[in-house]
Amino acid sequence: ASLHPWRAAGEVEGVALPQHPDFTDLRLSPAALLESFARRGWRAVLACQFAGVLTEPDRAAFEAAGAKAGARLLLLHTVGDAMAGGMAHFAAVRCARLAAAAFPKNAVQLALLPMPILAAGPRQALFEALVQVNLGATHVLARPGYADPFPGNGSRYYPEQAAPELLRAHAAEAGYTVVEAPAMAYAPSQGRFLPAASLAPGEAAT
């Protein structure tokens, strides 16, 4: 197949947004989020995006990153079509509600973000950061190995620091501050996950 050297251009007119009958209170527009942050006096907002069920290590990492940045948290739960996701979709969103409720009062805003999960590595991290800025985030989370198509098998497709480096390279241009995601470890003596760097030698569970 060959491509012809012609391009079409012109005005783009929005007709209507897709309709979602599920969890309408969490499907917030950029304007609604920005108004909410302004009304509550949130000036620093860290976007923390996740898919599926939010694990306790990730929840603790989000909380630690927000505390380090002095920012409130915008929890963005990546979701697809509810009908395609079935019961797993509804269970994950309900778990996300419970996780958000466990944070201190007025520290978290939970919202659903309809977005495909592409495992596209650093470019996905940058694309998500731009979306997050449009939703009112001032800070974005940099996670090593984020969105790698071959995670956890010892042969990553991208270098582990590729996503954080790309986020840092475009931070000034895109208007966000990069916050490094802390590595977490479970501390049996305290019964919770904490930043590994804050634990004494031998304190973390192996």
mmCIF file of C-alpha atoms in Angstrom:
data_model
loop_
_atom_site.group_PDB
_atom_site.id
_atom_site.type_symbol
_atom_site.label_atom_id
_atom_site.label_comp_id
_atom_site.label_asym_id
_atom_site.label_seq_id
_atom_site.Cartn_x
_atom_site.Cartn_y
_atom_site.Cartn_z
ATOM 1 C CA ALA A 1 0.000 0.000 0.000
ATOM 2 C CA SER A 2 1.140 3.547 -0.708
ATOM 3 C CA LEU A 3 0.210 6.896 0.806
ATOM 4 C CA HIS A 4 -0.838 9.836 -1.325
ATOM 5 C CA PRO A 5 0.829 13.211 -0.612
ATOM 6 C CA TRP A 6 -2.413 14.921 0.399
ATOM 7 C CA ARG A 7 -3.645 15.925 3.803
ATOM 8 C CA ALA A 8 -7.066 17.137 4.946
ATOM 9 C CA ALA A 9 -7.387 19.998 7.422
ATOM 10 C CA GLY A 10 -10.073 22.207 8.881
ATOM 11 C CA GLU A 11 -12.034 22.980 11.994
ATOM 12 C CA VAL A 12 -12.907 20.158 14.353
ATOM 13 C CA GLU A 13 -16.377 20.381 15.853
ATOM 14 C CA GLY A 14 -17.272 18.453 18.987
ATOM 15 C CA VAL A 15 -20.657 16.786 18.755
ATOM 16 C CA ALA A 16 -21.047 15.006 22.089
ATOM 17 C CA LEU A 17 -18.971 13.270 24.713
ATOM 18 C CA PRO A 18 -19.360 9.499 25.105
ATOM 19 C CA GLN A 19 -22.093 8.519 27.543
ATOM 20 C CA HIS A 20 -21.159 6.359 30.544
ATOM 21 C CA PRO A 21 -23.982 5.235 32.852
ATOM 22 C CA ASP A 22 -21.611 3.804 35.485
ATOM 23 C CA PHE A 23 -19.998 5.827 38.313
ATOM 24 C CA THR A 24 -21.069 9.172 36.878
ATOM 25 C CA ASP A 25 -19.895 11.012 40.006
ATOM 26 C CA LEU A 26 -16.310 9.927 39.288
ATOM 27 C CA ARG A 27 -16.285 10.763 35.578
ATOM 28 C CA LEU A 28 -15.176 14.349 36.072
ATOM 29 C CA SER A 29 -14.330 16.744 33.259
ATOM 30 C CA PRO A 30 -11.161 18.876 33.296
ATOM 31 C CA ALA A 31 -13.290 21.944 34.051
ATOM 32 C CA ALA A 32 -14.959 20.217 37.000
ATOM 33 C CA LEU A 33 -11.624 19.116 38.442
ATOM 34 C CA LEU A 34 -10.047 22.538 38.039
ATOM 35 C CA GLU A 35 -13.061 24.181 39.707
ATOM 36 C CA SER A 36 -12.903 21.686 42.570
ATOM 37 C CA PHE A 37 -9.192 22.291 43.176
ATOM 38 C CA ALA A 38 -9.670 26.065 43.141
ATOM 39 C CA ARG A 39 -12.652 25.887 45.497
ATOM 40 C CA ARG A 40 -10.703 23.769 47.971
ATOM 41 C CA GLY A 41 -7.562 25.865 47.695
ATOM 42 C CA TRP A 42 -5.405 23.096 46.236
ATOM 43 C CA ARG A 43 -2.350 24.686 44.643
ATOM 44 C CA ALA A 44 -0.091 21.646 44.367
ATOM 45 C CA VAL A 45 -1.721 18.517 42.947
ATOM 46 C CA LEU A 46 0.169 15.274 42.283
ATOM 47 C CA ALA A 47 -1.422 13.001 39.672
ATOM 48 C CA CYS A 48 -1.195 9.294 40.514
ATOM 49 C CA GLN A 49 -2.534 7.105 37.732
ATOM 50 C CA PHE A 50 -3.264 3.401 38.100
ATOM 51 C CA ALA A 51 -5.250 0.607 36.485
ATOM 52 C CA GLY A 52 -6.989 -2.382 38.028
ATOM 53 C CA VAL A 53 -7.092 -2.795 41.790
ATOM 54 C CA LEU A 54 -4.932 -0.293 43.677
ATOM 55 C CA THR A 55 -2.443 -2.308 45.736
ATOM 56 C CA GLU A 56 -1.354 -1.292 49.212
ATOM 57 C CA PRO A 57 2.312 -0.742 48.165
ATOM 58 C CA ASP A 58 1.173 1.617 45.390
ATOM 59 C CA ARG A 59 -1.280 3.403 47.694
ATOM 60 C CA ALA A 60 1.483 3.906 50.267
ATOM 61 C CA ALA A 61 3.883 5.087 47.544
ATOM 62 C CA PHE A 62 1.348 7.662 46.330
ATOM 63 C CA GLU A 63 0.870 8.942 49.870
ATOM 64 C CA ALA A 64 4.634 9.180 50.489
ATOM 65 C CA ALA A 65 5.223 10.960 47.168
ATOM 66 C CA GLY A 66 2.458 13.452 47.905
ATOM 67 C CA ALA A 67 3.874 14.184 51.350
ATOM 68 C CA LYS A 68 7.354 14.685 49.885
ATOM 69 C CA ALA A 69 6.025 17.129 47.272
ATOM 70 C CA GLY A 70 3.658 18.896 49.679
ATOM 71 C CA ALA A 71 0.830 18.142 47.261
ATOM 72 C CA ARG A 72 -2.709 16.787 47.365
ATOM 73 C CA LEU A 73 -3.389 13.697 45.296
ATOM 74 C CA LEU A 74 -5.413 13.305 42.130
ATOM 75 C CA LEU A 75 -6.033 9.559 41.910
ATOM 76 C CA LEU A 76 -6.757 8.728 38.277
ATOM 77 C CA HIS A 77 -8.164 5.252 37.783
ATOM 78 C CA THR A 78 -7.616 4.203 34.162
ATOM 79 C CA VAL A 79 -10.741 2.467 32.911
ATOM 80 C CA GLY A 80 -12.024 1.066 29.644
ATOM 81 C CA ASP A 81 -15.523 0.194 28.563
ATOM 82 C CA ALA A 82 -17.615 -0.992 31.517
ATOM 83 C CA MET A 83 -19.409 -3.618 29.477
ATOM 84 C CA ALA A 84 -16.134 -5.059 28.188
ATOM 85 C CA GLY A 85 -14.580 -4.993 31.661
ATOM 86 C CA GLY A 86 -17.517 -6.725 33.279
ATOM 87 C CA MET A 87 -17.471 -7.449 36.996
ATOM 88 C CA ALA A 88 -13.734 -6.747 37.242
ATOM 89 C CA HIS A 89 -14.374 -3.132 36.234
ATOM 90 C CA PHE A 90 -17.018 -2.561 38.919
ATOM 91 C CA ALA A 91 -14.987 -4.341 41.596
ATOM 92 C CA ALA A 92 -11.867 -2.294 40.799
ATOM 93 C CA VAL A 93 -13.703 1.031 40.955
ATOM 94 C CA ARG A 94 -15.327 0.112 44.266
ATOM 95 C CA CYS A 95 -11.914 -0.864 45.641
ATOM 96 C CA ALA A 96 -10.560 2.483 44.420
ATOM 97 C CA ARG A 97 -13.302 4.280 46.366
ATOM 98 C CA LEU A 98 -12.324 2.434 49.540
ATOM 99 C CA ALA A 99 -8.637 3.185 48.978
ATOM 100 C CA ALA A 100 -9.359 6.891 48.449
ATOM 101 C CA ALA A 101 -11.465 6.983 51.619
ATOM 102 C CA ALA A 102 -8.486 5.659 53.613
ATOM 103 C CA PHE A 103 -6.484 8.839 52.961
ATOM 104 C CA PRO A 104 -6.731 11.836 55.307
ATOM 105 C CA LYS A 105 -9.737 14.080 54.747
ATOM 106 C CA ASN A 106 -9.428 16.586 51.886
ATOM 107 C CA ALA A 107 -6.182 14.984 50.689
ATOM 108 C CA VAL A 108 -7.409 13.031 47.671
ATOM 109 C CA GLN A 109 -9.649 13.441 44.638
ATOM 110 C CA LEU A 110 -10.576 10.226 42.858
ATOM 111 C CA ALA A 111 -11.592 10.340 39.201
ATOM 112 C CA LEU A 112 -12.030 7.834 36.400
ATOM 113 C CA LEU A 113 -9.971 8.343 33.267
ATOM 114 C CA PRO A 114 -11.117 6.557 30.083
ATOM 115 C CA MET A 115 -7.830 5.711 28.400
ATOM 116 C CA PRO A 116 -6.411 2.620 26.702
ATOM 117 C CA ILE A 117 -3.564 0.776 28.422
ATOM 118 C CA LEU A 118 -0.993 0.451 25.647
ATOM 119 C CA ALA A 119 2.195 -0.545 27.509
ATOM 120 C CA ALA A 120 3.995 1.961 25.285
ATOM 121 C CA GLY A 121 6.813 2.743 27.693
ATOM 122 C CA PRO A 122 8.247 6.261 28.091
ATOM 123 C CA ARG A 123 5.986 7.842 25.464
ATOM 124 C CA GLN A 124 2.937 6.566 27.299
ATOM 125 C CA ALA A 125 4.276 8.109 30.518
ATOM 126 C CA LEU A 126 4.715 11.461 28.757
ATOM 127 C CA PHE A 127 1.306 11.293 27.084
ATOM 128 C CA GLU A 128 -0.348 10.540 30.418
ATOM 129 C CA ALA A 129 1.540 13.435 32.029
ATOM 130 C CA LEU A 130 0.128 15.850 29.438
ATOM 131 C CA VAL A 131 -3.376 14.548 30.090
ATOM 132 C CA GLN A 132 -2.824 14.906 33.823
ATOM 133 C CA VAL A 133 -1.737 18.538 33.433
ATOM 134 C CA ASN A 134 -4.921 19.219 31.466
ATOM 135 C CA LEU A 135 -6.846 17.750 34.396
ATOM 136 C CA GLY A 136 -5.252 20.210 36.820
ATOM 137 C CA ALA A 137 -2.158 18.366 38.023
ATOM 138 C CA THR A 138 0.911 20.442 38.840
ATOM 139 C CA HIS A 139 3.087 17.412 39.681
ATOM 140 C CA VAL A 140 3.454 14.049 37.926
ATOM 141 C CA LEU A 141 4.838 10.791 39.276
ATOM 142 C CA ALA A 142 7.973 9.308 37.696
ATOM 143 C CA ARG A 143 8.108 5.515 38.032
ATOM 144 C CA PRO A 144 11.077 3.435 36.823
ATOM 145 C CA GLY A 145 10.126 0.896 34.171
ATOM 146 C CA TYR A 146 6.648 2.403 33.813
ATOM 147 C CA ALA A 147 4.435 0.967 31.033
ATOM 148 C CA ASP A 148 7.164 -1.368 29.783
ATOM 149 C CA PRO A 149 5.672 -4.081 27.536
ATOM 150 C CA PHE A 150 7.831 -6.777 29.158
ATOM 151 C CA PRO A 151 7.773 -6.013 32.901
ATOM 152 C CA GLY A 152 9.160 -8.362 35.498
ATOM 153 C CA ASN A 153 10.795 -10.964 33.285
ATOM 154 C CA GLY A 154 14.349 -9.655 33.506
ATOM 155 C CA SER A 155 14.471 -8.371 29.929
ATOM 156 C CA ARG A 156 12.775 -4.991 29.793
ATOM 157 C CA TYR A 157 12.208 -3.473 26.375
ATOM 158 C CA TYR A 158 13.147 0.028 27.589
ATOM 159 C CA PRO A 159 15.878 1.056 30.056
ATOM 160 C CA GLU A 160 14.490 1.222 33.580
ATOM 161 C CA GLN A 161 14.960 5.000 33.852
ATOM 162 C CA ALA A 162 13.698 5.826 30.338
ATOM 163 C CA ALA A 163 10.251 7.023 31.455
ATOM 164 C CA PRO A 164 11.489 9.249 34.329
ATOM 165 C CA GLU A 165 14.171 10.745 32.058
ATOM 166 C CA LEU A 166 11.652 11.598 29.330
ATOM 167 C CA LEU A 167 9.314 13.164 31.898
ATOM 168 C CA ARG A 168 12.139 15.292 33.280
ATOM 169 C CA ALA A 169 13.224 16.347 29.776
ATOM 170 C CA HIS A 170 9.809 17.872 29.016
ATOM 171 C CA ALA A 171 8.833 19.112 32.492
ATOM 172 C CA ALA A 172 9.550 22.805 31.893
ATOM 173 C CA GLU A 173 7.919 22.832 28.463
ATOM 174 C CA ALA A 174 4.762 21.025 29.608
ATOM 175 C CA GLY A 175 4.475 22.865 32.917
ATOM 176 C CA TYR A 176 4.693 20.147 35.543
ATOM 177 C CA THR A 177 7.052 19.152 38.342
ATOM 178 C CA VAL A 178 8.410 15.602 38.414
ATOM 179 C CA VAL A 179 8.114 13.670 41.677
ATOM 180 C CA GLU A 180 10.114 10.466 41.979
ATOM 181 C CA ALA A 181 8.088 7.462 43.104
ATOM 182 C CA PRO A 182 9.748 6.014 46.214
ATOM 183 C CA ALA A 183 10.631 2.324 46.344
ATOM 184 C CA MET A 184 8.465 0.771 49.056
ATOM 185 C CA ALA A 185 9.143 -2.037 51.518
ATOM 186 C CA TYR A 186 6.995 -3.714 54.153
ATOM 187 C CA ALA A 187 7.993 -3.027 57.761
ATOM 188 C CA PRO A 188 6.608 -5.863 59.946
ATOM 189 C CA SER A 189 7.307 -3.922 63.146
ATOM 190 C CA GLN A 190 4.955 -1.148 61.975
ATOM 191 C CA GLY A 191 2.551 -3.292 59.967
ATOM 192 C CA ARG A 192 2.659 -1.104 56.856
ATOM 193 C CA PHE A 193 4.577 -0.232 53.705
ATOM 194 C CA LEU A 194 7.108 2.584 54.003
ATOM 195 C CA PRO A 195 9.764 4.098 51.723
ATOM 196 C CA ALA A 196 12.618 1.596 51.691
ATOM 197 C CA ALA A 197 15.170 4.389 52.162
ATOM 198 C CA SER A 198 13.584 5.320 55.512
ATOM 199 C CA LEU A 199 13.950 1.840 57.030
ATOM 200 C CA ALA A 200 16.909 0.671 59.090
ATOM 201 C CA PRO A 201 18.975 -2.262 57.767
ATOM 202 C CA GLY A 202 17.108 -5.506 58.393
ATOM 203 C CA GLU A 203 13.831 -3.740 59.231
ATOM 204 C CA ALA A 204 12.150 -4.564 55.923
ATOM 205 C CA ALA A 205 10.541 -7.942 55.326
ATOM 206 C CA THR A 206 12.338 -10.152 52.810
#
